[in-house]
């Protein structure tokens, strides 16, 4: 995957030099090892700042929406993994941006790593992170660990079946082989197998450490409402404190607002400082969207998400 | 999908009800409300997703 970066930089430089785009949004190194940050470049001289590796877990589609773009802005290029591209498609379908405004530099994705899993291998702070093919070398003051990338992939990447951007203007590498899964929603089924009380306890326990920082919401490209329901004070839809029912209400509604739109990109989980797998909520919705509507978000430009459209064939046996 | 997610989170399906009732369907409204009340009464008081204001 390191090989893609030369291609990404070359494409970015070319687009900026020719003036095809005004800006290139990509990943740059963060201030600590094993971290990257989004960056917007306006000059072809800066493309060396771009990186692409296995710690680019944020979703860059989050940085292009009506709210973040001024109407005067020209075309913007975005470096997009499979999931980022699917969220860009969702933006286009939901009229947040137009297809013409955006130039998708598609990256065939081999998955992002679970930083918490890696950090758990160490007692002290990680001071170095290197990647060669599918081998990762991580160092701290006390030791060096070598791990296979496949062993530390994020859960959403392990179950990802759209690693190649479904829509793009240019690809920065040859497409990777997509996996097919026998049990794509094993995690959801495991929760469903519990009885009602155990399920309630599971979700209460899941969110018990939530500090309501809303990083999960902010990292999500789907959450572009100018004022989120949790921030609204008139009317106030949900209490703002740590009461567990308010916390659950926030999570339930945040997830539901992503129903039929979530690409399982994992940016929400990546952003959570408390290590909460908020995907447990959205995964159930994704499974239902697939089973009830045959729908996976962000794959095509000419269909609206199922809860956004009416069809006489919509399942309606829940209405009594 | 909303009902399914609530159920997935541990809420009893019999407490969740979706109906389509026109403003002209007064009798249907009454029937539906009666049916829901009976189902929910049979389940007893709900303990989940209820905010305890005394805390
Ligand atoms: S979800 Fe898929 S496309 Fe997105 S980072 Fe993971 S493997 Fe890549
Ligand atoms: S809810 Fe999470 S996984 Fe789904 S699109 Fe938003 S950030 Fe990605
Ligand atoms: S990012 Fe984590 S701690 Fe913050 S609101 Fe979301 S779940 Fe809660």
mmCIF file of C-alpha atoms and ligand atoms in Angstrom:
data_model
loop_
_atom_site.group_PDB
_atom_site.id
_atom_site.type_symbol
_atom_site.label_atom_id
_atom_site.label_comp_id
_atom_site.label_asym_id
_atom_site.label_seq_id
_atom_site.Cartn_x
_atom_site.Cartn_y
_atom_site.Cartn_z
ATOM 1 C CA UNK A 1 0.000 0.000 0.000
ATOM 2 C CA UNK A 2 2.970 2.359 0.516
ATOM 3 C CA UNK A 3 3.391 2.215 -3.240
ATOM 4 C CA UNK A 4 0.150 4.110 -3.820
ATOM 5 C CA UNK A 5 1.497 7.248 -2.230
ATOM 6 C CA UNK A 6 3.846 8.118 -5.117
ATOM 7 C CA UNK A 7 0.915 7.812 -7.459
ATOM 8 C CA UNK A 8 -1.344 9.858 -5.171
ATOM 9 C CA UNK A 9 1.250 12.635 -4.959
ATOM 10 C CA UNK A 10 1.808 12.609 -8.720
ATOM 11 C CA UNK A 11 -1.921 12.792 -9.412
ATOM 12 C CA UNK A 12 -2.377 15.531 -6.806
ATOM 13 C CA UNK A 13 0.530 17.592 -8.151
ATOM 14 C CA UNK A 14 -0.724 17.261 -11.686
ATOM 15 C CA UNK A 15 -4.279 18.285 -10.785
ATOM 16 C CA UNK A 16 -3.081 21.327 -8.852
ATOM 17 C CA UNK A 17 -0.463 22.379 -11.407
ATOM 18 C CA UNK A 18 -2.970 22.200 -14.251
ATOM 19 C CA UNK A 19 -5.574 23.962 -12.189
ATOM 20 C CA UNK A 20 -8.048 21.113 -12.658
ATOM 21 C CA UNK A 21 -8.783 21.343 -8.966
ATOM 22 C CA UNK A 22 -8.392 24.102 -6.444
ATOM 23 C CA UNK A 23 -7.595 21.875 -3.515
ATOM 24 C CA UNK A 24 -6.502 18.357 -2.767
ATOM 25 C CA UNK A 25 -7.753 16.815 0.440
ATOM 26 C CA UNK A 26 -5.688 13.906 1.665
ATOM 27 C CA UNK A 27 -3.911 12.496 4.688
ATOM 28 C CA UNK A 28 -0.756 13.936 6.264
ATOM 29 C CA UNK A 29 1.353 12.663 9.120
ATOM 30 C CA UNK A 30 0.005 13.484 12.549
ATOM 31 C CA UNK A 31 2.012 14.865 15.442
ATOM 32 C CA UNK A 32 2.501 11.461 17.087
ATOM 33 C CA UNK A 33 3.388 8.072 15.591
ATOM 34 C CA UNK A 34 0.497 6.024 14.235
ATOM 35 C CA UNK A 35 -1.634 9.085 13.624
ATOM 36 C CA UNK A 36 -2.615 10.897 10.483
ATOM 37 C CA UNK A 37 -4.604 14.033 9.990
ATOM 38 C CA UNK A 38 -6.606 15.424 7.109
ATOM 39 C CA UNK A 39 -4.860 18.087 5.081
ATOM 40 C CA UNK A 40 -6.015 20.393 2.297
ATOM 41 C CA UNK A 41 -3.354 21.372 -0.224
ATOM 42 C CA UNK A 42 -3.580 24.240 -2.657
ATOM 43 C CA UNK A 43 -0.168 24.076 -4.303
ATOM 44 C CA UNK A 44 1.540 21.296 -6.233
ATOM 45 C CA UNK A 45 4.728 22.132 -4.299
ATOM 46 C CA UNK A 46 3.163 20.736 -1.136
ATOM 47 C CA UNK A 47 2.209 17.265 -2.290
ATOM 48 C CA UNK A 48 5.102 15.678 -0.399
ATOM 49 C CA UNK A 49 3.084 16.282 2.729
ATOM 50 C CA UNK A 50 0.584 13.681 1.582
ATOM 51 C CA UNK A 51 0.855 10.224 3.084
ATOM 52 C CA UNK A 52 -1.129 7.054 2.747
ATOM 53 C CA UNK A 53 -0.650 4.127 5.077
ATOM 54 C CA UNK A 54 -2.567 1.834 7.407
ATOM 55 C CA UNK A 55 -3.424 4.514 9.936
ATOM 56 C CA UNK A 56 -5.575 6.677 7.652
ATOM 57 C CA UNK A 57 -8.699 5.646 9.481
ATOM 58 C CA UNK A 58 -10.613 8.911 9.282
ATOM 59 C CA UNK A 59 -13.092 9.484 6.504
ATOM 60 C CA UNK A 60 -12.131 12.354 4.197
ATOM 61 C CA UNK A 61 -15.641 12.691 2.826
ATOM 62 C CA UNK A 62 -16.283 14.417 6.134
ATOM 63 C CA UNK A 63 -14.307 17.441 4.965
ATOM 64 C CA UNK A 64 -16.441 18.143 1.928
ATOM 65 C CA UNK A 65 -20.041 19.048 2.437
ATOM 66 C CA UNK A 66 -22.242 22.066 1.926
ATOM 67 C CA UNK A 67 -21.298 23.319 5.368
ATOM 68 C CA UNK A 68 -17.582 23.099 4.829
ATOM 69 C CA UNK A 69 -17.485 24.396 1.265
ATOM 70 C CA UNK A 70 -18.152 27.924 0.200
ATOM 71 C CA UNK A 71 -20.290 28.267 -2.890
ATOM 72 C CA UNK A 72 -17.446 30.029 -4.701
ATOM 73 C CA UNK A 73 -15.096 27.139 -4.304
ATOM 74 C CA UNK A 74 -13.799 25.315 -7.354
ATOM 75 C CA UNK A 75 -13.327 21.637 -7.837
ATOM 76 C CA UNK A 76 -11.861 19.676 -4.963
ATOM 77 C CA UNK A 77 -9.929 16.440 -5.222
ATOM 78 C CA UNK A 78 -10.279 13.929 -2.419
ATOM 79 C CA UNK A 79 -8.077 10.951 -1.702
ATOM 80 C CA UNK A 80 -10.631 8.220 -1.118
ATOM 81 C CA UNK A 81 -10.499 4.679 0.176
ATOM 82 C CA UNK A 82 -13.447 2.461 -0.673
ATOM 83 C CA UNK A 83 -15.481 3.756 2.221
ATOM 84 C CA UNK A 84 -14.565 7.443 1.750
ATOM 85 C CA UNK A 85 -15.666 7.174 -1.871
ATOM 86 C CA UNK A 86 -18.949 5.613 -0.788
ATOM 87 C CA UNK A 87 -19.519 8.531 1.558
ATOM 88 C CA UNK A 88 -18.710 10.965 -1.254
ATOM 89 C CA UNK A 89 -21.327 9.182 -3.358
ATOM 90 C CA UNK A 90 -23.749 9.560 -0.444
ATOM 91 C CA UNK A 91 -22.942 13.283 -0.290
ATOM 92 C CA UNK A 92 -23.697 13.604 -3.990
ATOM 93 C CA UNK A 93 -26.942 11.612 -3.749
ATOM 94 C CA UNK A 94 -28.005 13.742 -0.762
ATOM 95 C CA UNK A 95 -27.216 16.965 -2.646
ATOM 96 C CA UNK A 96 -24.401 18.015 -0.346
ATOM 97 C CA UNK A 97 -22.025 18.365 -3.270
ATOM 98 C CA UNK A 98 -22.374 17.932 -6.987
ATOM 99 C CA UNK A 99 -20.487 15.283 -8.902
ATOM 100 C CA UNK A 100 -18.782 18.052 -10.913
ATOM 101 C CA UNK A 101 -17.439 19.714 -7.777
ATOM 102 C CA UNK A 102 -15.501 16.707 -6.731
ATOM 103 C CA UNK A 103 -12.567 14.776 -8.168
ATOM 104 C CA UNK A 104 -12.172 11.373 -6.575
ATOM 105 C CA UNK A 105 -8.632 10.002 -6.345
ATOM 106 C CA UNK A 106 -9.548 6.405 -5.597
ATOM 107 C CA UNK A 107 -7.246 4.263 -3.499
ATOM 108 C CA UNK A 108 -7.652 0.502 -3.547
ATOM 109 C CA UNK A 109 -7.682 -0.179 0.163
ATOM 110 C CA UNK A 110 -6.062 -2.996 2.082
ATOM 111 C CA UNK A 111 -7.590 -1.952 5.371
ATOM 112 C CA UNK A 112 -6.728 0.219 8.333
ATOM 113 C CA UNK A 113 -5.324 -0.982 11.630
ATOM 114 C CA UNK A 114 -6.936 -0.930 15.039
ATOM 115 C CA UNK A 115 -4.686 1.435 16.988
ATOM 116 C CA UNK A 116 -6.069 0.337 20.314
ATOM 117 C CA UNK A 117 -5.179 -3.252 19.568
ATOM 118 C CA UNK A 118 -1.608 -2.193 18.804
ATOM 119 C CA UNK A 119 -1.376 0.105 21.811
ATOM 120 C CA UNK A 120 -2.489 -2.815 23.991
ATOM 121 C CA UNK A 121 0.717 -4.654 23.073
ATOM 122 C CA UNK A 122 2.683 -1.984 24.903
ATOM 123 C CA UNK A 123 2.837 -0.737 28.474
ATOM 124 C CA UNK A 124 4.528 2.462 27.475
ATOM 125 C CA UNK A 125 4.057 5.068 24.801
ATOM 126 C CA UNK A 126 4.567 4.121 21.164
ATOM 127 C CA UNK A 127 7.392 6.130 19.646
ATOM 128 C CA UNK A 128 7.666 4.668 16.189
ATOM 129 C CA UNK A 129 5.502 3.035 13.548
ATOM 130 C CA UNK A 130 6.757 1.634 10.275
ATOM 131 C CA UNK A 131 5.041 -0.273 7.575
ATOM 132 C CA UNK A 132 6.546 -2.554 4.941
ATOM 133 C CA UNK A 133 4.050 -4.399 2.828
ATOM 134 C CA UNK A 134 1.868 -6.242 5.287
ATOM 135 C CA UNK A 135 4.356 -6.145 8.149
ATOM 136 C CA UNK A 136 4.167 -3.448 10.775
ATOM 137 C CA UNK A 137 7.025 -2.565 13.083
ATOM 138 C CA UNK A 138 6.043 -0.662 16.178
ATOM 139 C CA UNK A 139 8.503 0.618 18.741
ATOM 140 C CA UNK A 140 8.407 2.117 22.193
ATOM 141 C CA UNK A 141 11.172 2.976 24.642
ATOM 142 C CA UNK A 142 11.085 -0.553 26.036
ATOM 143 C CA UNK A 143 10.592 -2.830 23.015
ATOM 144 C CA UNK A 144 9.931 -3.384 19.349
ATOM 145 C CA UNK A 145 7.011 -5.446 18.106
ATOM 146 C CA UNK A 146 6.542 -6.796 14.611
ATOM 147 C CA UNK A 147 3.003 -7.715 13.683
ATOM 148 C CA UNK A 148 1.167 -8.776 10.573
ATOM 149 C CA UNK A 149 -1.234 -6.121 9.452
ATOM 150 C CA UNK A 150 -3.936 -8.744 8.910
ATOM 151 C CA UNK A 151 -3.853 -9.557 12.632
ATOM 152 C CA UNK A 152 -4.517 -6.012 13.772
ATOM 153 C CA UNK A 153 -7.056 -4.820 11.214
ATOM 154 C CA UNK A 154 -10.041 -2.870 12.475
ATOM 155 C CA UNK A 155 -13.209 -4.922 12.668
ATOM 156 C CA UNK A 156 -14.946 -2.867 9.979
ATOM 157 C CA UNK A 157 -12.011 -3.462 7.623
ATOM 158 C CA UNK A 158 -12.033 -7.168 8.360
ATOM 159 C CA UNK A 159 -15.642 -7.324 7.204
ATOM 160 C CA UNK A 160 -15.296 -4.775 4.391
ATOM 161 C CA UNK A 161 -16.485 -5.941 0.991
ATOM 162 C CA UNK A 162 -16.011 -2.660 -0.869
ATOM 163 C CA UNK A 163 -12.318 -1.870 -0.547
ATOM 164 C CA UNK A 164 -12.222 -0.408 -4.040
ATOM 165 C CA UNK A 165 -13.982 2.913 -4.576
ATOM 166 C CA UNK A 166 -17.197 2.219 -6.482
ATOM 167 C CA UNK A 167 -17.018 5.665 -8.100
ATOM 168 C CA UNK A 168 -13.806 7.536 -8.943
ATOM 169 C CA UNK A 169 -12.160 9.838 -11.438
ATOM 170 C CA UNK A 170 -8.770 8.221 -11.274
ATOM 171 C CA UNK A 171 -7.379 5.238 -9.412
ATOM 172 C CA UNK A 172 -4.042 5.431 -7.633
ATOM 173 C CA UNK A 173 -3.422 1.705 -7.987
ATOM 174 C CA UNK A 174 -4.711 -1.569 -9.300
ATOM 175 C CA UNK A 175 -7.941 -2.712 -7.690
ATOM 176 C CA UNK A 176 -7.563 -5.107 -4.789
ATOM 177 C CA UNK A 177 -9.514 -8.329 -4.661
ATOM 178 C CA UNK A 178 -12.786 -7.955 -2.765
ATOM 179 C CA UNK A 179 -13.556 -10.571 -0.168
ATOM 180 C CA UNK A 180 -16.881 -12.365 0.119
ATOM 181 C CA UNK A 181 -18.032 -13.262 3.594
ATOM 182 C CA UNK A 182 -20.110 -16.199 4.726
ATOM 183 C CA UNK A 183 -21.307 -14.366 7.827
ATOM 184 C CA UNK A 184 -20.972 -10.652 7.169
ATOM 185 C CA UNK A 185 -23.004 -9.697 10.250
ATOM 186 C CA UNK A 186 -21.744 -12.226 12.754
ATOM 187 C CA UNK A 187 -21.265 -9.468 15.358
ATOM 188 C CA UNK A 188 -24.879 -8.339 15.004
ATOM 189 C CA UNK A 189 -26.142 -11.905 15.173
ATOM 190 C CA UNK A 190 -24.193 -12.500 18.368
ATOM 191 C CA UNK A 191 -26.011 -9.624 20.045
ATOM 192 C CA UNK A 192 -29.334 -10.739 18.579
ATOM 193 C CA UNK A 193 -28.833 -14.187 20.087
ATOM 194 C CA UNK A 194 -29.003 -12.719 23.604
ATOM 195 C CA UNK A 195 -32.323 -12.300 25.365
ATOM 196 C CA UNK A 196 -33.919 -8.862 25.670
ATOM 197 C CA UNK A 197 -32.514 -8.030 29.087
ATOM 198 C CA UNK A 198 -29.034 -9.146 28.131
ATOM 199 C CA UNK A 199 -29.200 -6.986 25.016
ATOM 200 C CA UNK A 200 -30.255 -3.963 26.999
ATOM 201 C CA UNK A 201 -27.448 -4.629 29.485
ATOM 202 C CA UNK A 202 -24.992 -5.064 26.604
ATOM 203 C CA UNK A 203 -25.780 -1.639 25.150
ATOM 204 C CA UNK A 204 -25.874 0.042 28.564
ATOM 205 C CA UNK A 205 -22.467 -1.422 29.251
ATOM 206 C CA UNK A 206 -21.187 -0.451 25.808
ATOM 207 C CA UNK A 207 -21.921 3.218 26.331
ATOM 208 C CA UNK A 208 -21.332 3.480 30.062
ATOM 209 C CA UNK A 209 -18.008 5.284 29.589
ATOM 210 C CA UNK A 210 -19.334 7.696 26.980
ATOM 211 C CA UNK A 211 -18.376 11.245 27.881
ATOM 212 C CA UNK A 212 -20.695 12.851 25.313
ATOM 213 C CA UNK A 213 -17.792 14.470 23.512
ATOM 214 C CA UNK A 214 -19.540 13.824 20.166
ATOM 215 C CA UNK A 215 -16.278 12.987 18.438
ATOM 216 C CA UNK A 216 -18.066 9.998 16.873
ATOM 217 C CA UNK A 217 -20.658 12.294 15.387
ATOM 218 C CA UNK A 218 -18.136 14.892 14.265
ATOM 219 C CA UNK A 219 -15.973 12.306 12.519
ATOM 220 C CA UNK A 220 -18.923 10.959 10.557
ATOM 221 C CA UNK A 221 -19.486 12.369 7.071
ATOM 222 C CA UNK A 222 -23.197 11.639 7.397
ATOM 223 C CA UNK A 223 -23.587 14.046 10.306
ATOM 224 C CA UNK A 224 -23.666 17.322 8.443
ATOM 225 C CA UNK A 225 -26.766 18.911 10.020
ATOM 226 C CA UNK A 226 -25.949 22.560 10.779
ATOM 227 C CA UNK A 227 -27.375 22.009 14.263
ATOM 228 C CA UNK A 228 -27.416 18.499 15.603
ATOM 229 C CA UNK A 229 -30.439 17.396 17.627
ATOM 230 C CA UNK A 230 -28.210 16.960 20.678
ATOM 231 C CA UNK A 231 -27.088 20.591 20.527
ATOM 232 C CA UNK A 232 -30.563 21.988 20.032
ATOM 233 C CA UNK A 233 -31.909 23.731 23.125
ATOM 234 C CA UNK A 234 -35.299 24.864 21.902
ATOM 235 C CA UNK A 235 -36.776 22.330 21.893
ATOM 236 C CA UNK A 236 -34.311 20.261 23.818
ATOM 237 C CA UNK A 237 -34.697 16.748 22.426
ATOM 238 C CA UNK A 238 -32.365 15.033 24.832
ATOM 239 C CA UNK A 239 -30.758 15.771 28.192
ATOM 240 C CA UNK A 240 -27.193 16.946 27.930
ATOM 241 C CA UNK A 241 -25.664 15.254 30.935
ATOM 242 C CA UNK A 242 -24.292 11.841 31.760
ATOM 243 C CA UNK A 243 -27.619 10.276 32.646
ATOM 244 C CA UNK A 244 -27.453 6.835 31.056
ATOM 245 C CA UNK A 245 -30.840 7.175 29.385
ATOM 246 C CA UNK A 246 -29.790 10.455 27.787
ATOM 247 C CA UNK A 247 -26.586 8.793 26.640
ATOM 248 C CA UNK A 248 -28.533 5.876 25.182
ATOM 249 C CA UNK A 249 -30.988 8.274 23.522
ATOM 250 C CA UNK A 250 -28.102 10.099 21.890
ATOM 251 C CA UNK A 251 -26.594 6.864 20.592
ATOM 252 C CA UNK A 252 -29.892 5.427 19.425
ATOM 253 C CA UNK A 253 -30.812 8.567 17.509
ATOM 254 C CA UNK A 254 -27.366 9.255 16.124
ATOM 255 C CA UNK A 255 -27.341 5.730 14.754
ATOM 256 C CA UNK A 256 -30.856 5.975 13.395
ATOM 257 C CA UNK A 257 -29.977 9.167 11.534
ATOM 258 C CA UNK A 258 -27.407 7.025 9.716
ATOM 259 C CA UNK A 259 -29.919 4.309 8.794
ATOM 260 C CA UNK A 260 -29.414 3.212 5.201
ATOM 261 C CA UNK A 261 -26.578 5.733 4.831
ATOM 262 C CA UNK A 262 -23.764 4.307 6.935
ATOM 263 C CA UNK A 263 -20.848 2.850 4.984
ATOM 264 C CA UNK A 264 -19.293 1.205 8.034
ATOM 265 C CA UNK A 265 -16.160 3.273 7.475
ATOM 266 C CA UNK A 266 -15.314 3.105 11.169
ATOM 267 C CA UNK A 267 -14.376 6.778 11.501
ATOM 268 C CA UNK A 268 -16.771 7.111 14.436
ATOM 269 C CA UNK A 269 -15.038 4.351 16.354
ATOM 270 C CA UNK A 270 -11.635 5.642 15.315
ATOM 271 C CA UNK A 271 -12.467 9.053 16.772
ATOM 272 C CA UNK A 272 -13.885 7.863 20.079
ATOM 273 C CA UNK A 273 -11.490 8.650 22.923
ATOM 274 C CA UNK A 274 -13.172 6.055 25.130
ATOM 275 C CA UNK A 275 -12.814 3.127 22.736
ATOM 276 C CA UNK A 276 -16.548 2.610 22.377
ATOM 277 C CA UNK A 277 -17.631 0.519 19.412
ATOM 278 C CA UNK A 278 -20.545 2.725 18.393
ATOM 279 C CA UNK A 279 -20.761 0.604 15.238
ATOM 280 C CA UNK A 280 -22.735 -1.908 17.287
ATOM 281 C CA UNK A 281 -25.705 0.411 16.721
ATOM 282 C CA UNK A 282 -25.167 1.196 13.044
ATOM 283 C CA UNK A 283 -24.249 -2.372 12.120
ATOM 284 C CA UNK A 284 -27.753 -3.555 12.980
ATOM 285 C CA UNK A 285 -29.192 -0.864 10.702
ATOM 286 C CA UNK A 286 -26.776 -1.774 7.909
ATOM 287 C CA UNK A 287 -27.795 -5.411 8.208
ATOM 288 C CA UNK A 288 -31.482 -4.502 8.021
ATOM 289 C CA UNK A 289 -30.923 -2.168 5.083
ATOM 290 C CA UNK A 290 -29.317 -5.063 3.246
ATOM 291 C CA UNK A 291 -31.879 -7.662 4.233
ATOM 292 C CA UNK A 292 -35.020 -5.543 3.882
ATOM 293 C CA UNK A 293 -34.042 -3.315 0.981
ATOM 294 C CA UNK A 294 -31.078 -5.080 -0.631
ATOM 295 C CA UNK A 295 -29.230 -1.842 -0.008
ATOM 296 C CA UNK A 296 -25.648 -0.933 0.754
ATOM 297 C CA UNK A 297 -24.943 2.782 1.011
ATOM 298 C CA UNK A 298 -22.847 4.763 -1.426
ATOM 299 C CA UNK A 299 -22.462 2.316 -4.268
ATOM 300 C CA UNK A 300 -24.464 4.052 -6.975
ATOM 301 C CA UNK A 301 -25.156 7.658 -7.923
ATOM 302 C CA UNK A 302 -28.680 7.196 -9.224
ATOM 303 C CA UNK A 303 -30.512 5.696 -6.253
ATOM 304 C CA UNK A 304 -31.570 7.341 -3.029
ATOM 305 C CA UNK A 305 -31.140 5.645 0.361
ATOM 306 C CA UNK A 306 -34.118 3.399 1.204
ATOM 307 C CA UNK A 307 -35.517 5.552 4.023
ATOM 308 C CA UNK A 308 -35.338 8.555 1.742
ATOM 309 C CA UNK A 309 -37.484 7.098 -1.004
ATOM 310 C CA UNK A 310 -40.801 5.340 -1.345
ATOM 311 C CA UNK A 311 -41.394 2.196 -3.284
ATOM 312 C CA UNK A 312 -44.612 0.164 -3.330
ATOM 313 C CA UNK A 313 -42.413 -2.860 -2.642
ATOM 314 C CA UNK A 314 -41.097 -1.454 0.647
ATOM 315 C CA UNK A 315 -41.614 -3.929 3.474
ATOM 316 C CA UNK A 316 -44.569 -2.659 5.482
ATOM 317 C CA UNK A 317 -45.723 -5.554 7.606
ATOM 318 C CA UNK A 318 -44.553 -3.667 10.721
ATOM 319 C CA UNK A 319 -47.454 -1.220 10.241
ATOM 320 C CA UNK A 320 -50.495 -2.610 11.937
ATOM 321 C CA UNK B 1 -35.801 -0.371 10.942
ATOM 322 C CA UNK B 2 -36.320 1.861 13.945
ATOM 323 C CA UNK B 3 -38.433 -0.798 15.638
ATOM 324 C CA UNK B 4 -35.840 -3.424 14.774
ATOM 325 C CA UNK B 5 -33.037 -1.363 16.281
ATOM 326 C CA UNK B 6 -35.027 -0.753 19.467
ATOM 327 C CA UNK B 7 -35.734 -4.448 19.708
ATOM 328 C CA UNK B 8 -32.065 -5.176 19.045
ATOM 329 C CA UNK B 9 -31.232 -2.890 21.960
ATOM 330 C CA UNK B 10 -33.471 -4.903 24.223
ATOM 331 C CA UNK B 11 -36.866 -3.192 24.046
ATOM 332 C CA UNK B 12 -39.842 -5.533 23.903
ATOM 333 C CA UNK B 13 -41.383 -5.576 20.433
ATOM 334 C CA UNK B 14 -44.873 -5.436 21.907
ATOM 335 C CA UNK B 15 -44.091 -1.990 23.274
ATOM 336 C CA UNK B 16 -43.350 -0.615 19.837
ATOM 337 C CA UNK B 17 -46.216 0.002 17.518
ATOM 338 C CA UNK B 18 -46.524 1.584 14.090
ATOM 339 C CA UNK B 19 -49.909 2.360 12.593
ATOM 340 C CA UNK B 20 -51.250 4.352 9.725
ATOM 341 C CA UNK B 21 -54.542 5.906 10.734
ATOM 342 C CA UNK B 22 -56.374 8.552 8.779
ATOM 343 C CA UNK B 23 -58.091 11.382 10.634
ATOM 344 C CA UNK B 24 -61.368 9.882 9.420
ATOM 345 C CA UNK B 25 -60.685 6.503 11.004
ATOM 346 C CA UNK B 26 -61.779 7.185 14.551
ATOM 347 C CA UNK B 27 -62.814 3.614 15.232
ATOM 348 C CA UNK B 28 -59.498 2.247 13.972
ATOM 349 C CA UNK B 29 -57.697 4.686 16.272
ATOM 350 C CA UNK B 30 -59.671 3.473 19.253
ATOM 351 C CA UNK B 31 -59.080 -0.160 18.350
ATOM 352 C CA UNK B 32 -55.365 0.345 17.900
ATOM 353 C CA UNK B 33 -54.970 2.226 21.162
ATOM 354 C CA UNK B 34 -56.957 -0.432 22.989
ATOM 355 C CA UNK B 35 -54.865 -3.212 21.487
ATOM 356 C CA UNK B 36 -51.583 -1.495 22.368
ATOM 357 C CA UNK B 37 -52.765 -0.730 25.904
ATOM 358 C CA UNK B 38 -53.680 -4.341 26.453
ATOM 359 C CA UNK B 39 -50.380 -5.623 25.149
ATOM 360 C CA UNK B 40 -48.379 -3.178 27.204
ATOM 361 C CA UNK B 41 -50.458 -3.780 30.329
ATOM 362 C CA UNK B 42 -49.763 -7.476 29.974
ATOM 363 C CA UNK B 43 -46.033 -6.744 29.881
ATOM 364 C CA UNK B 44 -46.131 -4.660 33.053
ATOM 365 C CA UNK B 45 -44.228 -1.444 33.696
ATOM 366 C CA UNK B 46 -41.302 -0.723 31.392
ATOM 367 C CA UNK B 47 -37.918 -0.482 33.130
ATOM 368 C CA UNK B 48 -35.787 0.241 30.089
ATOM 369 C CA UNK B 49 -35.202 3.532 28.326
ATOM 370 C CA UNK B 50 -36.947 5.368 31.168
ATOM 371 C CA UNK B 51 -35.242 8.335 32.699
ATOM 372 C CA UNK B 52 -35.160 8.299 36.479
ATOM 373 C CA UNK B 53 -35.504 11.932 37.507
ATOM 374 C CA UNK B 54 -34.957 11.149 41.145
ATOM 375 C CA UNK B 55 -31.292 10.335 40.524
HETATM 376 S S1 LIG C 1 -13.771 -0.108 5.531
HETATM 377 FE FE1 LIG C 1 -12.906 -1.008 3.649
HETATM 378 S S2 LIG C 1 -12.384 0.716 2.342
HETATM 379 FE FE2 LIG C 1 -12.706 1.510 4.413
HETATM 380 S S3 LIG C 1 -10.692 1.564 5.354
HETATM 381 FE FE3 LIG C 1 -11.586 -0.407 5.876
HETATM 382 S S4 LIG C 1 -10.933 -1.842 4.264
HETATM 383 FE FE4 LIG C 1 -10.564 0.242 3.548
HETATM 384 S S1 LIG C 2 -21.741 6.020 11.439
HETATM 385 FE FE1 LIG C 2 -19.542 5.575 11.671
HETATM 386 S S2 LIG C 2 -19.174 3.890 10.269
HETATM 387 FE FE2 LIG C 2 -21.129 4.804 9.646
HETATM 388 S S3 LIG C 2 -20.596 6.312 8.080
HETATM 389 FE FE3 LIG C 2 -20.622 7.392 10.048
HETATM 390 S S4 LIG C 2 -18.488 7.340 10.768
HETATM 391 FE FE4 LIG C 2 -18.692 5.794 9.152
HETATM 392 S S1 LIG C 3 -16.852 9.672 20.660
HETATM 393 FE FE1 LIG C 3 -17.118 8.084 22.220
HETATM 394 S S2 LIG C 3 -17.174 9.192 24.190
HETATM 395 FE FE2 LIG C 3 -17.483 10.709 22.571
HETATM 396 S S3 LIG C 3 -19.703 10.862 22.379
HETATM 397 FE FE3 LIG C 3 -19.060 9.323 20.892
HETATM 398 S S4 LIG C 3 -19.211 7.363 21.973
HETATM 399 FE FE4 LIG C 3 -19.289 8.991 23.521
#
